[in-house]
Short mmCIF file of C-alpha atoms and ligand atoms in Angstrom, two decimals:
data_model
loop_
_atom_site.label_atom_id
_atom_site.label_comp_id
_atom_site.label_asym_id
_atom_site.label_seq_id
_atom_site.Cartn_x
_atom_site.Cartn_y
_atom_site.Cartn_z
CA UNK Z 1 127.07 33.39 116.07
CA UNK Z 2 126.25 34.34 112.49
CA UNK Z 3 123.21 36.19 111.28
CA UNK Z 4 120.32 33.82 110.49
CA UNK Z 5 119.55 33.31 106.80
CA UNK Z 6 116.69 35.61 105.77
CA UNK Z 7 114.99 34.11 102.73
CA UNK Z 8 113.43 35.74 100.89
CA UNK Z 9 115.45 38.79 101.97
CA UNK Z 10 112.26 40.76 102.57
CA UNK Z 11 110.66 41.11 106.01
CA UNK Z 12 108.25 43.36 107.81
CA UNK Z 13 109.59 46.50 109.43
CA UNK Z 14 109.09 46.55 113.18
CA UNK Z 15 105.86 48.36 114.00
CA UNK Z 16 103.07 47.96 111.46
CA UNK Z 17 101.02 44.77 111.97
CA UNK Z 18 103.57 43.32 114.38
CA UNK Z 19 102.18 44.16 117.82
CA UNK Z 20 99.70 41.41 118.71
CA UNK Z 21 99.98 37.63 118.85
CA UNK Z 22 97.60 37.32 115.89
CA UNK Z 23 99.55 39.83 113.79
CA UNK Z 24 102.86 38.10 114.50
CA UNK Z 25 101.49 34.69 113.53
CA UNK Z 26 100.06 36.19 110.34
CA UNK Z 27 103.60 37.38 109.53
CA UNK Z 28 104.87 33.89 110.36
CA UNK Z 29 102.45 32.39 107.81
CA UNK Z 30 103.22 35.05 105.18
CA UNK Z 31 105.91 35.11 102.51
CA UNK Z 32 108.20 37.24 104.71
CA UNK Z 33 111.72 35.91 105.29
CA UNK Z 34 111.56 36.57 109.04
CA UNK Z 35 109.18 37.82 111.69
CA UNK Z 36 110.21 41.12 113.28
CA UNK Z 37 108.28 42.11 116.40
CA UNK Z 38 107.04 45.57 117.29
CA UNK Z 39 109.64 47.31 119.45
CA UNK Z 40 109.10 46.08 122.97
CA UNK Z 41 109.65 47.92 126.21
CA UNK Z 42 110.05 46.94 129.84
CA UNK Z 43 106.41 47.69 130.71
CA UNK Z 44 103.42 46.97 128.46
CA UNK Z 45 102.28 50.23 126.87
CA UNK Z 46 99.01 51.38 125.35
CA UNK Z 47 100.88 54.02 123.41
CA UNK Z 48 99.84 57.56 122.56
CA UNK Z 49 96.27 58.88 122.39
CA UNK Z 50 94.37 58.65 119.08
CA UNK Z 51 94.47 59.82 116.39
CA UNK Z 52 98.11 58.68 116.30
CA UNK Z 53 98.39 57.21 112.82
CA UNK Z 54 97.66 58.83 109.46
CA UNK Z 55 98.12 55.77 107.22
CA UNK Z 56 97.80 57.52 103.83
CA UNK Z 57 98.81 61.14 103.62
CA UNK Z 58 98.86 63.56 100.72
CA UNK Z 59 98.08 61.52 97.57
CA UNK Z 60 99.36 58.31 99.22
CA UNK Z 61 102.99 59.42 99.42
CA UNK Z 62 103.31 57.92 102.87
CA UNK Z 63 102.17 57.67 106.47
CA UNK Z 64 102.74 59.68 109.63
CA UNK Z 65 102.71 57.97 113.00
CA UNK Z 66 103.22 58.75 116.63
CA UNK Z 67 102.17 55.39 118.01
CA UNK Z 68 104.20 55.89 121.17
CA UNK Z 69 105.60 52.36 121.51
CA UNK Z 70 102.29 50.56 121.95
CA UNK Z 71 103.35 46.99 122.80
CA UNK Z 72 102.57 44.02 125.01
CA UNK Z 73 105.72 44.37 127.15
CA UNK Z 74 108.79 42.17 126.78
CA UNK Z 75 107.58 39.38 129.06
CA UNK Z 76 104.64 38.63 126.76
CA UNK Z 77 106.83 38.67 123.63
CA UNK Z 78 109.25 36.29 125.34
CA UNK Z 79 106.33 33.91 125.94
CA UNK Z 80 105.30 34.13 122.29
CA UNK Z 81 108.72 33.33 120.79
CA UNK Z 82 108.59 29.49 120.94
CA UNK Z 83 105.26 29.35 119.06
CA UNK Z 84 106.42 31.96 116.53
CA UNK Z 85 109.51 29.88 115.79
CA UNK Z 86 107.23 27.04 114.67
CA UNK Z 87 106.71 28.93 111.40
CA UNK Z 88 110.25 27.90 110.49
CA UNK Z 89 111.73 31.35 109.92
CA UNK Z 90 113.91 33.57 112.10
CA UNK Z 91 112.19 35.50 114.86
CA UNK Z 92 113.78 38.92 115.33
CA UNK Z 93 112.85 40.75 118.53
CA UNK Z 94 112.93 44.52 118.35
CA UNK Z 95 114.11 46.00 121.64
CA UNK Z 96 113.42 49.54 122.74
CA UNK Z 97 113.11 51.82 125.69
CA UNK Z 98 110.51 54.04 127.27
CA UNK Z 99 110.24 55.53 130.74
CA UNK Z 100 107.87 53.28 132.69
CA UNK Z 101 107.18 54.07 136.29
CA UNK Z 102 110.50 52.91 137.73
CA UNK Z 103 113.98 54.28 137.51
CA UNK Z 104 115.76 51.45 135.70
CA UNK Z 105 118.18 53.38 133.50
CA UNK Z 106 118.03 53.29 129.71
CA UNK Z 107 120.83 50.77 129.18
CA UNK Z 108 119.55 48.41 131.88
CA UNK Z 109 116.08 48.31 130.35
CA UNK Z 110 117.61 47.32 127.01
CA UNK Z 111 119.74 44.68 128.73
CA UNK Z 112 116.93 43.08 130.75
CA UNK Z 113 114.73 42.83 127.66
CA UNK Z 114 117.54 41.52 125.44
CA UNK Z 115 118.52 38.81 127.93
CA UNK Z 116 114.91 37.65 128.30
CA UNK Z 117 114.38 37.42 124.55
CA UNK Z 118 117.67 35.61 124.02
CA UNK Z 119 116.69 33.12 126.70
CA UNK Z 120 113.25 32.70 125.08
CA UNK Z 121 114.94 31.57 121.86
CA UNK Z 122 114.76 34.65 119.62
CA UNK Z 123 117.13 34.19 116.66
CA UNK Z 124 118.27 37.80 116.56
CA UNK Z 125 117.66 41.14 118.24
CA UNK Z 126 117.05 44.44 116.49
CA UNK Z 127 118.10 47.17 118.90
CA UNK Z 128 115.90 50.15 118.14
CA UNK Z 129 117.95 53.29 118.72
CA UNK Z 130 115.78 55.52 116.62
CA UNK Z 131 112.16 56.00 117.56
CA UNK Z 132 111.23 59.58 116.71
CA UNK Z 133 108.20 59.54 118.98
CA UNK Z 134 109.47 59.79 122.54
CA UNK Z 135 111.11 63.20 122.44
CA UNK Z 136 111.39 63.88 118.71
CA UNK Z 137 115.14 63.27 119.02
CA UNK Z 138 116.09 59.65 118.26
CA UNK Z 139 118.46 58.06 120.81
CA UNK Z 140 121.13 57.44 118.16
CA UNK Z 141 121.33 61.15 117.39
CA UNK Z 142 123.85 61.15 120.25
CA UNK Z 143 126.78 58.72 119.71
CA UNK Z 144 127.28 58.50 123.49
CA UNK Z 145 123.82 56.96 123.79
CA UNK Z 146 124.74 54.36 121.16
CA UNK Z 147 127.80 53.38 123.20
CA UNK Z 148 125.87 53.44 126.47
CA UNK Z 149 123.24 51.03 125.16
CA UNK Z 150 125.38 48.78 122.98
CA UNK Z 151 128.46 48.13 125.13
CA UNK Z 152 126.61 46.25 127.90
CA UNK Z 153 124.60 44.37 125.26
CA UNK Z 154 127.74 43.31 123.37
CA UNK Z 155 129.22 41.98 126.63
CA UNK Z 156 126.12 40.00 127.65
CA UNK Z 157 124.30 38.84 124.53
CA UNK Z 158 125.41 35.92 122.31
CA UNK Z 159 122.76 35.99 119.57
CA UNK Z 160 123.30 38.45 116.68
CA UNK Z 161 122.17 42.02 117.13
CA UNK Z 162 121.34 44.62 114.51
CA UNK Z 163 120.84 48.29 115.29
CA UNK Z 164 117.98 50.28 113.82
CA UNK Z 165 119.15 53.76 112.97
CA UNK Z 166 117.56 57.15 112.28
CA UNK Z 167 118.37 59.10 109.10
CA UNK Z 168 121.63 61.10 109.18
CA UNK Z 169 121.19 62.84 105.85
CA UNK Z 170 121.30 66.28 107.41
CA UNK Z 171 124.45 65.68 109.43
CA UNK Z 172 127.24 63.82 107.66
CA UNK Z 173 129.75 64.55 110.47
CA UNK Z 174 127.42 62.80 112.90
CA UNK Z 175 127.00 59.94 110.42
CA UNK Z 176 130.79 59.39 110.33
CA UNK Z 177 131.00 59.41 114.10
CA UNK Z 178 128.19 56.91 114.54
CA UNK Z 179 129.28 54.66 111.68
CA UNK Z 180 132.81 54.40 113.08
CA UNK Z 181 131.35 53.57 116.49
CA UNK Z 182 129.25 50.78 114.96
CA UNK Z 183 132.42 49.30 113.41
CA UNK Z 184 134.18 49.53 116.78
CA UNK Z 185 131.21 47.90 118.53
CA UNK Z 186 131.13 45.10 115.91
CA UNK Z 187 127.36 45.21 115.48
CA UNK Z 188 126.09 42.31 113.39
CA UNK Z 189 123.94 44.38 111.02
CA UNK Z 190 122.59 47.89 110.54
CA UNK Z 191 118.96 48.54 109.69
CA UNK Z 192 118.43 51.90 108.08
CA UNK Z 193 116.24 53.79 108.40
CA UNK Z 194 113.50 54.42 110.96
CA UNK Z 195 110.80 56.92 110.06
CA UNK Z 196 111.83 60.49 109.24
CA UNK Z 197 111.26 62.41 112.48
CA UNK Z 198 109.04 65.40 113.07
CA UNK Z 199 106.76 65.39 110.04
CA UNK Z 200 103.37 67.13 110.01
CA UNK Z 201 100.37 67.06 107.70
CA UNK Z 202 97.03 68.87 107.69
CA UNK Z 203 93.45 68.00 106.76
CA UNK Z 204 92.31 70.97 104.69
CA UNK Z 205 88.59 70.22 105.11
CA UNK Z 206 88.78 70.55 108.87
CA UNK Z 207 92.02 72.56 109.05
CA UNK Z 208 93.32 70.14 111.68
CA UNK Z 209 96.58 68.30 112.10
CA UNK Z 210 96.30 64.64 111.12
CA UNK Z 211 97.61 63.22 114.38
CA UNK Z 212 97.23 64.40 117.98
CA UNK Z 213 100.35 63.41 120.01
CA UNK Z 214 103.39 65.67 120.32
CA UNK Z 215 101.70 68.67 118.77
CA UNK Z 216 100.85 66.75 115.59
CA UNK Z 217 104.43 65.79 114.74
CA UNK Z 218 105.28 62.16 113.94
CA UNK Z 219 107.50 59.86 111.92
CA UNK Z 220 107.12 59.93 108.14
CA UNK Z 221 107.23 56.58 106.33
CA UNK Z 222 106.30 55.23 102.91
CA UNK Z 223 107.19 56.19 99.32
CA UNK Z 224 107.98 59.80 100.35
CA UNK Z 225 111.13 58.63 102.15
CA UNK Z 226 112.46 56.15 99.55
CA UNK Z 227 115.23 58.45 98.22
CA UNK Z 228 116.31 59.36 101.76
CA UNK Z 229 116.43 55.69 102.76
CA UNK Z 230 118.44 54.80 99.63
CA UNK Z 231 120.90 57.52 100.57
CA UNK Z 232 121.25 56.12 104.08
CA UNK Z 233 121.69 52.54 102.86
CA UNK Z 234 124.31 53.52 100.30
CA UNK Z 235 126.22 55.72 102.73
CA UNK Z 236 126.46 52.95 105.37
CA UNK Z 237 127.23 50.34 102.71
CA UNK Z 238 130.15 52.35 101.28
CA UNK Z 239 131.44 53.31 104.71
CA UNK Z 240 131.67 49.66 105.82
CA UNK Z 241 132.94 48.38 102.45
CA UNK Z 242 135.70 51.00 102.27
CA UNK Z 243 136.96 49.99 105.70
CA UNK Z 244 136.72 46.24 105.17
CA UNK Z 245 134.02 45.96 107.85
CA UNK Z 246 131.69 43.09 107.08
CA UNK Z 247 128.52 44.61 108.47
CA UNK Z 248 125.44 43.91 106.36
CA UNK Z 249 123.06 46.80 105.80
CA UNK Z 250 119.35 46.09 105.79
CA UNK Z 251 117.29 48.67 103.94
CA UNK Z 252 114.04 50.06 105.28
CA UNK Z 253 112.10 52.99 103.91
CA UNK Z 254 109.65 53.59 101.12
CA UNK Z 255 109.36 50.11 99.62
CA UNK Z 256 105.96 49.59 97.99
CA UNK Z 257 106.94 47.87 94.70
CA UNK Z 258 109.47 45.20 93.68
CA UNK Z 259 111.44 47.91 91.86
CA UNK Z 260 111.76 49.88 95.12
CA UNK Z 261 113.25 46.78 96.76
CA UNK Z 262 115.65 46.29 93.83
CA UNK Z 263 116.85 49.89 94.29
CA UNK Z 264 117.61 49.15 97.94
CA UNK Z 265 119.62 46.05 96.91
CA UNK Z 266 121.54 48.02 94.28
CA UNK Z 267 122.30 50.73 96.88
CA UNK Z 268 123.81 48.10 99.16
CA UNK Z 269 121.05 46.46 101.17
CA UNK Z 270 121.36 42.71 101.66
CA UNK Z 271 117.80 42.47 102.98
CA UNK Z 272 114.90 44.88 103.09
CA UNK Z 273 112.01 45.68 105.40
CA UNK Z 274 108.54 46.94 104.57
CA UNK Z 275 106.48 49.17 106.88
CA UNK Z 276 103.90 51.57 105.47
CA UNK Z 277 103.10 49.43 102.41
CA UNK Z 278 102.56 46.42 104.69
CA UNK Z 279 100.04 48.51 106.57
CA UNK Z 280 98.31 49.34 103.28
CA UNK Z 281 98.31 45.89 101.75
CA UNK Z 282 98.62 43.33 104.57
CA UNK Z 283 100.98 40.34 104.81
CA UNK Z 284 100.19 39.22 101.23
CA UNK Z 285 102.58 41.96 100.12
CA UNK Z 286 105.68 39.80 100.69
CA UNK Z 287 104.80 37.31 97.97
CA UNK Z 288 104.00 40.11 95.54
CA UNK Z 289 107.28 41.92 96.24
CA UNK Z 290 109.48 38.82 96.14
CA UNK Z 291 107.78 37.52 92.97
CA UNK Z 292 108.49 40.88 91.34
CA UNK Z 293 112.10 40.99 92.52
CA UNK Z 294 112.72 37.48 91.14
CA UNK Z 295 111.16 38.51 87.81
CA UNK Z 296 113.34 41.65 87.67
CA UNK Z 297 116.47 39.60 88.37
CA UNK Z 298 115.59 37.07 85.65
CA UNK Z 299 114.79 39.76 83.10
CA UNK Z 300 118.15 41.43 83.76
CA UNK Z 301 120.20 38.26 83.58
CA UNK Z 302 120.83 37.69 87.29
CA UNK Z 303 120.12 34.55 89.25
CA UNK Z 304 120.29 35.87 92.80
CA UNK Z 305 119.96 39.06 94.83
CA UNK Z 306 123.57 38.64 96.03
CA UNK Z 307 124.78 39.43 92.49
CA UNK Z 308 123.34 42.97 92.59
CA UNK Z 309 123.96 44.10 96.18
CA UNK Z 310 125.79 47.43 96.16
CA UNK Z 311 126.36 47.35 92.38
CA UNK Z 312 124.74 50.72 91.59
CA UNK Z 313 126.84 52.62 89.03
CA UNK Z 314 127.85 56.26 89.16
CA UNK Z 315 125.98 58.52 86.74
O1 RRO I 1 105.92 53.32 118.37
C1 RRO I 1 106.28 54.31 117.69
O2 RRO I 1 105.77 55.43 117.82
C2 RRO I 1 107.35 54.19 116.69
C3 RRO I 1 108.56 53.54 116.92
BR1 RRO I 1 108.92 52.62 118.49
C4 RRO I 1 109.57 53.58 115.93
O3 RRO I 1 110.70 53.05 116.08
N1 RRO I 1 109.31 54.24 114.78
C5 RRO I 1 108.14 54.85 114.56
O4 RRO I 1 107.95 55.44 113.49
N2 RRO I 1 107.15 54.81 115.51
#
């Protein structure tokens, strides 16, 4: 089964404003090309203690979060899917894992959730292998974990599945290992990147850390990570292209303006996701971003995003 058409090729990133029924319907009504749910787990979760989100850090360069997988639990999201599909755009269910009072192993939790959401009619699954906020070490930092989660899913699930990856900029050997595994596993798309793990910021007036969980460390998102995300997108794009693997790369990280989105497309993204800036601006952001991307394309003599994907030139 092919990937659903995402038009415009701009969606929310899983997490911000995508937890509750109301938030998901607001995304359905917005100019986003798809609705992506908050990462869901086997059990409903309240998430980490507050304060767990610093939405605007250090001159608005980004956000730091340690939400701790606050979500309604997969059964509730499965119930919501049919109504969300009424908005006429793909519903992408983000699937994750957290320990939850029983001993169902990691890969079985992913499988149970994925099967339920497929049955509920989700158009696609985004397998989140990269939350920084459980242990500080994203699951996909270990290629064995990627195999352990994805092999059973590939055997059982018929709808398309993307994988949401952490940044690999500080370990290119690990990147190669994981990228080759994703080719072998024939994933349907790669979403890169999740928030940059283990960031910290400080309020100078009170001399306190901005968030409480995990010693004040959380995932960094927003404009601060744009260049890192572009590096991740381009690296995956080239890796797949050079090996003839037709795996689309969806860019996520640091998009707050139409020009940021255009940079992601030039680096190789065929769709993009918006997290921190969605939090700042609300679901109206999708029309602003897409309007600006269309204007940029027109002004530069292009008639579609497809014409610019991966066309960045060497300096
Ligand atoms: O809920 C979170 O703490 C969280 C998740 Br699941 C994720 O994938 N990325 C992130 O920055 N926060």
